[in-house]
Coordinates of C-alpha atoms in Angstrom, one line a residue:
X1 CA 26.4 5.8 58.3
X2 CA 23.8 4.3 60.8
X3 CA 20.4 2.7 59.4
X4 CA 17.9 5.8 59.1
X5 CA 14.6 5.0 62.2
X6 CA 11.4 7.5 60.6
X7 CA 9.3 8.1 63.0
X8 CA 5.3 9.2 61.2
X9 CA 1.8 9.3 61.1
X10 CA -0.7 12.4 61.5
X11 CA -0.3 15.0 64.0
X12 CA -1.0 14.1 67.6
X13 CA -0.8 10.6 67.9
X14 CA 2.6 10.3 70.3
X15 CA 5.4 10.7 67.6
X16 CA 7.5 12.9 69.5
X17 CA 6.8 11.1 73.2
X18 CA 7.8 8.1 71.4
X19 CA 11.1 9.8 69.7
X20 CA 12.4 10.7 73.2
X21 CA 11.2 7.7 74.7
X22 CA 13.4 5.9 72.2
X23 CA 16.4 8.2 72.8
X24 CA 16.0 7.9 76.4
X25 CA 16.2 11.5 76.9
X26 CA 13.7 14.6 76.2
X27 CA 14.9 16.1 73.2
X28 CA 11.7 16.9 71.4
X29 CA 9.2 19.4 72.5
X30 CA 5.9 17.2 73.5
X31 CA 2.4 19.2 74.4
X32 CA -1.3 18.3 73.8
X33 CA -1.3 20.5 70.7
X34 CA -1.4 19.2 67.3
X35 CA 1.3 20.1 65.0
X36 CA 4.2 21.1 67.7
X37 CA 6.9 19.0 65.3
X38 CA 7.4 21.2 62.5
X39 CA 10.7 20.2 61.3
X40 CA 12.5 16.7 61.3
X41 CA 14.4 16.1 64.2
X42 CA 17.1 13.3 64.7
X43 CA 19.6 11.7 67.4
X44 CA 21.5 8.5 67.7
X45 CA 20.0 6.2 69.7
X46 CA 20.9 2.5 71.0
X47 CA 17.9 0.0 70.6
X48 CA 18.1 -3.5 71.6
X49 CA 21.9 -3.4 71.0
X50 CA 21.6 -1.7 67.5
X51 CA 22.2 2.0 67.5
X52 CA 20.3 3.8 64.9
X53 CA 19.9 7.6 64.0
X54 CA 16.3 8.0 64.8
X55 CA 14.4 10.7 62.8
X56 CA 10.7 12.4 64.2
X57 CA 8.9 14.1 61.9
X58 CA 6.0 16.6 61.4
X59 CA 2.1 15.0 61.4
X60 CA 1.3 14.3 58.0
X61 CA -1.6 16.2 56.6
X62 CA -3.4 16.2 52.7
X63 CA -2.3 20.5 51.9
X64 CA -1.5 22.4 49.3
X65 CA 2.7 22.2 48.4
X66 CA 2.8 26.0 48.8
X67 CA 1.1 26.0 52.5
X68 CA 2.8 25.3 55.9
X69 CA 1.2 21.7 55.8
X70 CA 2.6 20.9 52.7
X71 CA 6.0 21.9 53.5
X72 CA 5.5 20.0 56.9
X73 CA 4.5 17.0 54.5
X74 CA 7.6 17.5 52.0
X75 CA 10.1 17.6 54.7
X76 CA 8.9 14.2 56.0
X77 CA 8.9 13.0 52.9
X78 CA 12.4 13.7 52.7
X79 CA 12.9 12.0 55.8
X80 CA 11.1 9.4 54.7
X81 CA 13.0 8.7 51.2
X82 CA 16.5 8.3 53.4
X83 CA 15.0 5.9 55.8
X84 CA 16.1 2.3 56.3
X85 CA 12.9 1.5 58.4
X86 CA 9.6 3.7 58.9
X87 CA 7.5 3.2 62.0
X88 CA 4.2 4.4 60.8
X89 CA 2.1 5.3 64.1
X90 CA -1.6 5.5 64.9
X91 CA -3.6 6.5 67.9
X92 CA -5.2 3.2 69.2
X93 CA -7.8 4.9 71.8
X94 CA -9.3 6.6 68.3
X95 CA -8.8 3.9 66.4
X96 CA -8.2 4.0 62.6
X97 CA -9.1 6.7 60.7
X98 CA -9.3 7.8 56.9
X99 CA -6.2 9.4 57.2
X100 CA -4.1 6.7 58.4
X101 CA -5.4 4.4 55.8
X102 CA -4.3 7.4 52.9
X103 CA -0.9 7.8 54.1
X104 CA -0.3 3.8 54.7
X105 CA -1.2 3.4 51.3
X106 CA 1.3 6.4 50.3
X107 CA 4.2 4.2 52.6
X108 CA 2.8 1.1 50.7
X109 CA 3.7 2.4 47.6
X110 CA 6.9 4.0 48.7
X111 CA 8.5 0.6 48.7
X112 CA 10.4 1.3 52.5
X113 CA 10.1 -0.9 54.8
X114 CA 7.6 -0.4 57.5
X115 CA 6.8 -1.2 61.4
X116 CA 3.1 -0.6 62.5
X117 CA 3.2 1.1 66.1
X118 CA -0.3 1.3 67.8
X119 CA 0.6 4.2 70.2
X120 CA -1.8 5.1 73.4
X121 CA -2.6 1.1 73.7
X122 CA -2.1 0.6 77.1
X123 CA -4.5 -1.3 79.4
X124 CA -5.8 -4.4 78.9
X125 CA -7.9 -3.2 76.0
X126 CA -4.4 -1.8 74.1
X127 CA -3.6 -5.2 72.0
X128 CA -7.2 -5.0 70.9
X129 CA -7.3 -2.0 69.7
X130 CA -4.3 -2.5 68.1
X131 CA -5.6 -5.6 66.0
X132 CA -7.4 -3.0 63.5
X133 CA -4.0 -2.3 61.4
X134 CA -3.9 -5.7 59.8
X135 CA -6.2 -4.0 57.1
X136 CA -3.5 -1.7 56.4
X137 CA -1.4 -4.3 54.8
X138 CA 2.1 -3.4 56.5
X139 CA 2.5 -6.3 58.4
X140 CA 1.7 -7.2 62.4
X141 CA 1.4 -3.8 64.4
X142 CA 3.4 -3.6 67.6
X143 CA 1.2 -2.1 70.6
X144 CA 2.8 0.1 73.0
X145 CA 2.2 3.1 75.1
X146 CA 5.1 5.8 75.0
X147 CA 4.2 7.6 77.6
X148 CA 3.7 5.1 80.3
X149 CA 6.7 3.1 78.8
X150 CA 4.6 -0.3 78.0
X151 CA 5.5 -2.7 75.2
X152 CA 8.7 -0.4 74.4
X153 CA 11.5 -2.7 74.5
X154 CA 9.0 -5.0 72.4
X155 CA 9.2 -2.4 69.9
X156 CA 12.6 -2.0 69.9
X157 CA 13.8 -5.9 69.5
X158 CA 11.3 -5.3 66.5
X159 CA 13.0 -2.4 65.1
X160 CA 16.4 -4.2 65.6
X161 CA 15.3 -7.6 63.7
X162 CA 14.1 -5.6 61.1
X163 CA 17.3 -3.2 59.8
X164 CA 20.8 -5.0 58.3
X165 CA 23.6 -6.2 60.3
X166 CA 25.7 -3.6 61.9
X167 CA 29.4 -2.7 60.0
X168 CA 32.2 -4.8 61.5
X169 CA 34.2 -3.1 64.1
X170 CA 37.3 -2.8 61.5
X171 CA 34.8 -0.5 59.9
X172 CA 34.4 1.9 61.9
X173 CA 38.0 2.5 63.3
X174 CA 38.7 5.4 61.7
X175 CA 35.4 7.4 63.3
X176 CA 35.6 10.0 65.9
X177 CA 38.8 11.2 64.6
X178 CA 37.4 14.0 63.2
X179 CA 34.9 15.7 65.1
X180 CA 32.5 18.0 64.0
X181 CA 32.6 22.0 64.5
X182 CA 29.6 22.1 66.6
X183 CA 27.6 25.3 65.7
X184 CA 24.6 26.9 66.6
X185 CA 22.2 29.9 64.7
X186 CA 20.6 31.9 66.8
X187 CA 18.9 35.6 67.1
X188 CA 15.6 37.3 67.2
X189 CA 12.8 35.4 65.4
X190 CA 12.4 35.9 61.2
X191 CA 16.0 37.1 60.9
X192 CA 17.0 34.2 58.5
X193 CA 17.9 31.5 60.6
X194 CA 16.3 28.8 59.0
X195 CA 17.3 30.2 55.5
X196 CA 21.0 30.3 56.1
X197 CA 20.7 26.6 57.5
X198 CA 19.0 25.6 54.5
X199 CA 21.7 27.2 51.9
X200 CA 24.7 25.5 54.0
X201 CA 23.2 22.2 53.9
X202 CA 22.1 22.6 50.9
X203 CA 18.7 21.0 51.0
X204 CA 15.6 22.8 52.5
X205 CA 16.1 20.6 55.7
X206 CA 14.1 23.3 57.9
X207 CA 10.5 24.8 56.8
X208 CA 10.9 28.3 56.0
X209 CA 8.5 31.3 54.9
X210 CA 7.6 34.7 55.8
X211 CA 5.6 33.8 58.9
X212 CA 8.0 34.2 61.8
X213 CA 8.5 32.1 64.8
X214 CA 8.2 29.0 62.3
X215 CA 10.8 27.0 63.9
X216 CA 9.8 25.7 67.3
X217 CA 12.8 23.0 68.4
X218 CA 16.2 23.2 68.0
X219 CA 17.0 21.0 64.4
X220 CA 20.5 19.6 64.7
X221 CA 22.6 18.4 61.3
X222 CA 26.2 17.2 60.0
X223 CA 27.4 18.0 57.0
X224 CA 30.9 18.5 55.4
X225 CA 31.2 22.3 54.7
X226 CA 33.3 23.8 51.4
X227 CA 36.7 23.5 53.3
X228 CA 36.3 19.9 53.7
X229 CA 35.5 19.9 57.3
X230 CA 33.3 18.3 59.0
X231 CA 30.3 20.8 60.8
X232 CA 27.4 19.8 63.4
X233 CA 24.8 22.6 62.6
X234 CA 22.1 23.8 65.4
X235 CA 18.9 25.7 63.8
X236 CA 17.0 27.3 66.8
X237 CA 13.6 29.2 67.7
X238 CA 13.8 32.7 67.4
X239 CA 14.2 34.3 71.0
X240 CA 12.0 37.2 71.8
X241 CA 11.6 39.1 74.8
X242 CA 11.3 37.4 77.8
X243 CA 7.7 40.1 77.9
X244 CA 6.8 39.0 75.4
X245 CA 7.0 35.2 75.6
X246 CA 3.5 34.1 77.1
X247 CA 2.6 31.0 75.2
X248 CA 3.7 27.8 77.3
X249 CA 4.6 26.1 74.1
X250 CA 7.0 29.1 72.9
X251 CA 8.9 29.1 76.5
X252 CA 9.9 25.7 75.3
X253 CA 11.1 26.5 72.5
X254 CA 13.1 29.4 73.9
X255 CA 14.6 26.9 76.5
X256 CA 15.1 24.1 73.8
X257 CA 17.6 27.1 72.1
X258 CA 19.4 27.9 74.9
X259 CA 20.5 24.6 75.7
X260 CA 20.9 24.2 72.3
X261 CA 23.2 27.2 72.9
X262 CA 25.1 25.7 76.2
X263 CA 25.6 22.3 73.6
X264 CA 27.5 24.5 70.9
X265 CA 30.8 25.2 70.6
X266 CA 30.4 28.7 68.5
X267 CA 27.5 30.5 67.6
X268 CA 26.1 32.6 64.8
X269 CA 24.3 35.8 65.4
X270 CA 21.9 35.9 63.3
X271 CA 21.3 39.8 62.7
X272 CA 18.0 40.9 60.0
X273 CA 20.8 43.5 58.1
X274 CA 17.3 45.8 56.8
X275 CA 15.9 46.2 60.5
X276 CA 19.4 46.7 62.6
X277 CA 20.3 45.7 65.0
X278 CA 18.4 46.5 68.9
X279 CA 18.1 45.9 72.4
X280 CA 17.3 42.2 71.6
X281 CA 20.2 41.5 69.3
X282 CA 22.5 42.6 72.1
X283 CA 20.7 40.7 74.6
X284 CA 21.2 37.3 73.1
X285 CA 24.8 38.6 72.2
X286 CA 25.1 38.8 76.3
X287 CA 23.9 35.2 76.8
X288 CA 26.7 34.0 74.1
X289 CA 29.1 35.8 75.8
X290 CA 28.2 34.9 79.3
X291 CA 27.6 30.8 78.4
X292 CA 31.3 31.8 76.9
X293 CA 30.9 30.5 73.3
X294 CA 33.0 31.8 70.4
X295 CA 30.8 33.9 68.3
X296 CA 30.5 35.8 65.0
X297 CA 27.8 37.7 63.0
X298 CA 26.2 37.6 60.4
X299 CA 24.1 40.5 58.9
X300 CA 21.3 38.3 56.8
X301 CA 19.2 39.3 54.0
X302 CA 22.0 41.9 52.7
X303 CA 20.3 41.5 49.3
X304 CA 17.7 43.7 50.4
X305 CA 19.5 46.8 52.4
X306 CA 20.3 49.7 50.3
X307 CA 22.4 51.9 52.6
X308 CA 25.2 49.2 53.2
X309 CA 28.0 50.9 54.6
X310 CA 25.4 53.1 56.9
X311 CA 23.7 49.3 58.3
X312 CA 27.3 47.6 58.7
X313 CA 28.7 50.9 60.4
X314 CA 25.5 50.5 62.9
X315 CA 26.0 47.4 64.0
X316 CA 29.7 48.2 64.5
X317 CA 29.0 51.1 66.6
X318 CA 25.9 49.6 68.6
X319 CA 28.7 46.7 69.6
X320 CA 31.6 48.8 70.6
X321 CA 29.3 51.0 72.8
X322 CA 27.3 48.4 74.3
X323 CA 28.8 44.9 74.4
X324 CA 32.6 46.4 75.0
X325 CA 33.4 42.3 76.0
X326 CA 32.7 41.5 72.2
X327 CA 34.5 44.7 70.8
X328 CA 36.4 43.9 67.5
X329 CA 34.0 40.6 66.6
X330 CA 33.7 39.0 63.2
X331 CA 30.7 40.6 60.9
X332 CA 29.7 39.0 57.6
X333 CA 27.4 40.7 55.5
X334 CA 25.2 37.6 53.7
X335 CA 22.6 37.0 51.9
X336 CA 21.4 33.4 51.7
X337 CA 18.6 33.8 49.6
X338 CA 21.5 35.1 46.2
X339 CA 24.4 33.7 48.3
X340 CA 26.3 36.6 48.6
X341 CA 28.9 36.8 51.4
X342 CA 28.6 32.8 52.2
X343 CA 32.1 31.9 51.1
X344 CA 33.4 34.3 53.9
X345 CA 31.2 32.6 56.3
X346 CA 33.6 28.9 57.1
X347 CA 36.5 30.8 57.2
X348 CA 35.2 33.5 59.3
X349 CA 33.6 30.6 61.8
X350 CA 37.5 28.4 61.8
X351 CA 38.9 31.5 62.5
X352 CA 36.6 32.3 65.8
X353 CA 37.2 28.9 66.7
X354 CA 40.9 29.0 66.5
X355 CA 41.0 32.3 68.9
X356 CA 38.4 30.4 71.3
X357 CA 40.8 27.7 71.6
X358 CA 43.6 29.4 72.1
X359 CA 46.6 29.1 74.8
X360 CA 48.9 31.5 75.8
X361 CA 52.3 30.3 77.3
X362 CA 52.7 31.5 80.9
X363 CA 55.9 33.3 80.5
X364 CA 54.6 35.5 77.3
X365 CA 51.5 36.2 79.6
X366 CA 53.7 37.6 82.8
X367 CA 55.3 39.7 80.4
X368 CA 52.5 41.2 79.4
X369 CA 51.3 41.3 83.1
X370 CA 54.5 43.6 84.3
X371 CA 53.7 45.6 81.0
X372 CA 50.4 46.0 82.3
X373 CA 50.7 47.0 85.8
X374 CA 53.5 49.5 84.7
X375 CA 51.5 51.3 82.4
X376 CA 48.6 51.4 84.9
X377 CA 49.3 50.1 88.5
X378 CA 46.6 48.9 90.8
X379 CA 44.3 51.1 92.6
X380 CA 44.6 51.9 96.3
X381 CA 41.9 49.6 98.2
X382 CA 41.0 50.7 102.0
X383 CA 44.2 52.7 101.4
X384 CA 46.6 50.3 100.7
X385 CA 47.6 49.4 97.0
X386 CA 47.2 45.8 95.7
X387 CA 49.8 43.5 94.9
X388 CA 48.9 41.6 91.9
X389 CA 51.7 38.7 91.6
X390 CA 51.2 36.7 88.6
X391 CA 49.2 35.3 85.9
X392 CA 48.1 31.6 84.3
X393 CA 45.8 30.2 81.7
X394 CA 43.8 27.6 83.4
X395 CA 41.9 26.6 80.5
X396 CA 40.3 27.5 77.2
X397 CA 37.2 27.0 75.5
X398 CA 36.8 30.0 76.3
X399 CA 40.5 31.4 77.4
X400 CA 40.4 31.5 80.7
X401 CA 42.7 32.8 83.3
X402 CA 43.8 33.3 87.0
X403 CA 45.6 36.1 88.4
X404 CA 47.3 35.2 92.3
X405 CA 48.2 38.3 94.4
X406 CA 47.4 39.9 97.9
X407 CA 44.0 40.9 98.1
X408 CA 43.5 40.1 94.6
X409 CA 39.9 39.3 95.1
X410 CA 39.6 43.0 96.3
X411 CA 40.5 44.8 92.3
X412 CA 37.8 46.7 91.3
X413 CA 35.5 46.3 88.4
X414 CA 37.4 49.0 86.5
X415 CA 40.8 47.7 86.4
X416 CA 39.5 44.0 86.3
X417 CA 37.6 45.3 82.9
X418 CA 41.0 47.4 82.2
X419 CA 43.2 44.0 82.5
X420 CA 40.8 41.7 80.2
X421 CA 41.0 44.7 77.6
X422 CA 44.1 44.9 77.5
X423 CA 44.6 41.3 77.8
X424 CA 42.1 40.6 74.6
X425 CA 44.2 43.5 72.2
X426 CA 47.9 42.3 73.2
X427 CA 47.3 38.7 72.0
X428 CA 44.7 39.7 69.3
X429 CA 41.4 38.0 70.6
X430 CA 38.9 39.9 69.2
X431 CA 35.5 38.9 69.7
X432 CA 36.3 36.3 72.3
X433 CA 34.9 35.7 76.1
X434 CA 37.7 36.0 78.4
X435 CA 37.3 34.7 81.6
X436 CA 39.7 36.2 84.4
X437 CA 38.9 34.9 87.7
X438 CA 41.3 37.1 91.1
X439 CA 42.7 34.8 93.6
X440 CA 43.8 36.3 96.8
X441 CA 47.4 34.7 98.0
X442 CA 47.0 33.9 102.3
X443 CA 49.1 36.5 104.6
X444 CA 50.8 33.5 106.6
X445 CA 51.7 36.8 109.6
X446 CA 47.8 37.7 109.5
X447 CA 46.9 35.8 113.2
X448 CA 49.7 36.4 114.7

């Protein structure tokens, strides 16, 4: 386990410019609006030759438990409670305020180790502005500026001193071998992402409630799942209509889950079970399908829907009719607010990721092929037929293949959407992107 990095303070004061200035890449969503972090986000990160799992967190804020403050504030705390080392952060242009003398007396008493950081302290009046925080009592403050990258790697020869002595290399032999199923949860916003994340980790990791659109980055975890496997889940934004998405912050955080999406492995479609599913559903079913990630569904809040066989029979039919690519895909009715349906949910999820990795021997393939073009032989093209040779896998993740033959590049839509079909039902890939790219073979008497 790497040594736990908190990053904290009140809202706006750098936490998140300083996270990916840390990670050396940007992860986080930044903007001049207080309160963008909402939910603890963490990456591995190499400081000063010591590589820690660095955690940002929301701004702290004195609310009510049952408000979105106050589960902003309990998640950090969370964070907090795990950490090895917290770097409690203050704007130095404002200087101290009430608020950063409540919570550094909360971290006082918390017993964790802390690291003053007086962000926004550059120039040559940054160190004295930064001199304030001695009468916090946590020790000599570290002044840097995040954004302009000044008295960084001060901070991080800090940070280093400061955690225990990495594991011997004996130690740590054994990792890697078994990598984590990486996962991610997407669909519309307030169809139970955040929920179902929080019932398979089994902790509320991610803020939930009835307001939608709630989570704004993508919130990435590890955990060991039922079957004893090891998982790497992705909680993302909702994703609306592109129409509909005006704010500049919320375009972020529609691009922070796609690429959260391009990361993954598989993905779970989130589908709301007591609205159906609609235009939207089927539009971020296309982008799985066309970033060619293995997928399956899952109807949420199941609990609530009455007419069950009539919801389930929807979706079904929607699918078949509109996304024929992902005809014959996993559904799992769930509800992760009584836990209904979740034990089918790991197996369901190996399952897609078995079919998304799987290979085909070429001669079982070119049997298939003749089968194939007997039952149905290529169309004429500019009056001459096609002659389709042979077939390969070139690759999985997804399974994807090559077919050679004369004027191969020339097979129309229909019969390239017949062969993939087909393809998908004789080796019992349902659900799956298939790639099939046509490669024409040269005519070596076509100059002459």
């Amino acid at each position: 386990m790497l040594p736990k990095v908190v990053i904290t303070g009140r809202p706006n004061v750098g936490k998140s410019t300083l996270f990916n200035r840390l990670v050396g890449q940007r992860l986080a969503l930044v903007a001049d609006t207080p309160g963008v972090t909402r939910d603890r986000k963490e990456a591995e990160a190499m400081l000063a030759g010591t590589k820690v799992l660095l955690v940002d967190t929301a701004g702290l804020e004195e609310a009510a438990p049952d408000t979105l403050p106050g589960r902003m504030r309990a998640s950090t705390g969370a964070a907090i409670d795990d950490a090895a080392l917290v770097l409690f952060c203050f704007d130095a242009r404002t200087g101290l305020l009430p608020e950063d003398k409540y919570f550094a007396a909360w971290l006082r008493r918390s017993g964790k180790k802390v690291l003053v950081v007086a962000n926004k302290a550059e120039g040559r009046g940054g160190a004295a502005s930064a001199m304030e925080a001695y009468e916090l009592g946590l020790g000599d403050p570290v002044a840097i500026s995040a954004e302009h990258n000044e008295g960084v790697y001060d901070l991080m020869r800090e940070i280093a001193d400061l955690l225990p002595p990495p594991p011997d290399a004996d130690d740590l032999e054994d990792e890697g071998e078994n990598l984590p199923l990486h996962f991610a949860i997407v669909g519309r916003p307030n169809a139970g992402k955040s929920t179902l994340a929080n019932y398979l980790l089994g902790e509320q990791r991610v803020i939930t409630g009835p307001e939608p659109g709630l989570t704004r980055d993508s919130i990435a975890e590890e955990f060991t799942g039922p079957d004893g496997q090891q998982y790497r889940l992705v909680d993302t934004a909702g994703l609306r209509k592109r129409a509909k998405v005006d704010e500049g912050l919320e375009r972020m955080s529609t691009s922070s889950a796609i690429e959260a999406l391009k990361r993954a492995e598989m993905a779970v479609l989130a589908i709301d079970a007591t609205r159906g599913i609609d235009e939207q559903d089927l539009h971020i079913a296309r982008l799985i399908e066309r970033e060619g990630r293995g997928c399956i569904i899952a109807l949420t809040k199941w609990d609530a829907v009455d007419d069950r066989g009539g919801a389930r029979q929807q979706v079904i039919d929607r699918i078949s009719i509109s996304l024929s690519q992902m005809k014959g895909i996993t559904i799992i009715p769930i509800s992760a607010e009584t836990g209904e349906g979740m034990n089918k949910l790991f197996p369901a999820l190996r399952a897609a990721y078995e079919l998304w990795n799987k290979r085909i021997p070429t001669s079982a393939l070119n049997r298939w092929f003749e089968y194939a073009l007997e039952k149905f032989p290529p169309p004429l093209v500019e009056g001459r037929r096609l002659k389709l040779r042979y077939i390969t896998q070139v690759k999985a993740r997804p399974p994807t293949f090559a077919l050679f033959g004369t004027r191969a590049e020339q097979t129309p839509d229909t019969y390239h959407r017949y062969l993939v079909n087909n393809l998908r039902d004789a080796f019992e890939m349902p659900g799956v992107p298939i790639r099939l790219f046509l490669r024409g073979t040269e005519n070596p008497y076509a100059d002459k």
